[in-house]
Coordinates of C-alpha atoms in Angstrom, one line a residue:
M1 CA 96.9 162.4 98.5
F2 CA 95.2 164.6 101.0
K3 CA 94.1 163.3 104.3
Y4 CA 90.6 164.2 105.4
D5 CA 88.5 163.4 108.4
K6 CA 85.7 160.9 107.7
D7 CA 83.0 163.5 108.5
T8 CA 84.0 166.1 105.9
K9 CA 82.6 166.8 102.5
P10 CA 86.1 166.7 100.7
Y11 CA 86.5 163.2 102.0
H12 CA 83.2 162.0 100.6
I13 CA 83.7 163.9 97.3
K14 CA 87.2 162.4 96.8
N15 CA 86.0 158.9 97.5
F16 CA 82.9 159.3 95.4
I17 CA 85.1 160.3 92.4
F18 CA 87.4 157.3 93.1
Y19 CA 84.5 154.8 93.2
I20 CA 83.0 156.2 89.9
F21 CA 86.4 156.1 88.2
A22 CA 87.0 152.6 89.4
F23 CA 83.6 151.5 88.2
I24 CA 84.3 152.9 84.7
V25 CA 87.7 151.2 84.5
L26 CA 86.3 147.9 85.8
G27 CA 83.5 148.1 83.2
A28 CA 86.1 148.7 80.4
I29 CA 88.1 145.7 81.6
Y30 CA 85.1 143.5 81.7
Y31 CA 84.0 144.6 78.2
F32 CA 87.3 144.4 76.5
A33 CA 89.1 141.6 78.4
F34 CA 86.5 139.2 79.9
L35 CA 83.6 139.4 77.5
P36 CA 85.2 138.0 74.3
P37 CA 86.7 134.9 75.9
L38 CA 83.4 134.3 77.8
L39 CA 81.4 134.4 74.5
D40 CA 83.8 132.0 72.9
A41 CA 84.1 129.6 75.9
T42 CA 80.4 129.3 77.0
S43 CA 79.0 126.6 74.9
G44 CA 77.2 123.3 75.6
E45 CA 80.6 121.6 75.9
F46 CA 81.6 123.8 78.8
F47 CA 78.8 122.5 80.9
N48 CA 79.0 118.9 79.9
E49 CA 82.1 118.3 81.9
F50 CA 81.8 120.5 84.9
G51 CA 84.7 119.7 87.2
F52 CA 86.9 121.4 89.8
R53 CA 88.6 123.6 87.2
Q54 CA 85.2 124.9 85.9
F55 CA 84.0 125.3 89.5
V56 CA 87.0 127.5 90.4
G57 CA 86.5 129.5 87.2
S58 CA 82.8 130.0 88.1
I59 CA 83.8 131.3 91.6
F60 CA 86.2 133.7 90.0
F61 CA 83.5 135.1 87.7
L62 CA 81.1 135.2 90.6
I63 CA 83.5 137.5 92.4
L64 CA 83.8 139.6 89.3
F65 CA 80.1 139.8 89.1
V66 CA 79.7 141.0 92.7
L67 CA 82.6 143.6 92.6
P68 CA 80.6 146.2 90.5
F69 CA 77.8 146.1 93.0
A70 CA 80.3 146.9 95.8
L71 CA 81.6 149.8 93.8
I72 CA 78.1 151.1 93.2
Y73 CA 77.3 150.8 96.9
G74 CA 80.5 152.7 97.8
A75 CA 79.7 155.5 95.3
F76 CA 76.2 155.8 96.6
Y77 CA 77.4 155.9 100.3
H78 CA 79.8 158.7 99.5
F79 CA 77.3 160.6 97.4
K80 CA 74.9 160.6 100.4
G81 CA 77.8 161.7 102.5
F82 CA 78.6 164.9 100.6
T83 CA 75.0 165.8 100.1
D84 CA 74.2 165.4 103.8
K85 CA 73.7 168.7 105.6
N86 CA 75.1 167.3 108.9
V87 CA 78.6 166.6 107.3
R88 CA 81.2 169.3 108.0
A89 CA 82.4 171.3 105.0
H90 CA 86.1 171.2 106.1
Q91 CA 88.4 170.1 108.8
K92 CA 88.7 171.9 112.1

């Protein structure tokens, strides 16, 4: 990996591509790994006996719900970084 200063366009472009790629991979993982078990497990019986185990599982899926928004924020931040005219084009 190349090392760039934080205020250079290559730094923002490299990180933007990473965030977009991570978002696509995470979306594929959600769709193929987490969605089928969720569709099978979420029934009326799941919520009838809501205990500690279900609470921990809900916290896990809450984290999984928030993670894509963090990736979108990172991608947007770096997109603004490499489109900004005040950011240097290269290192000194």
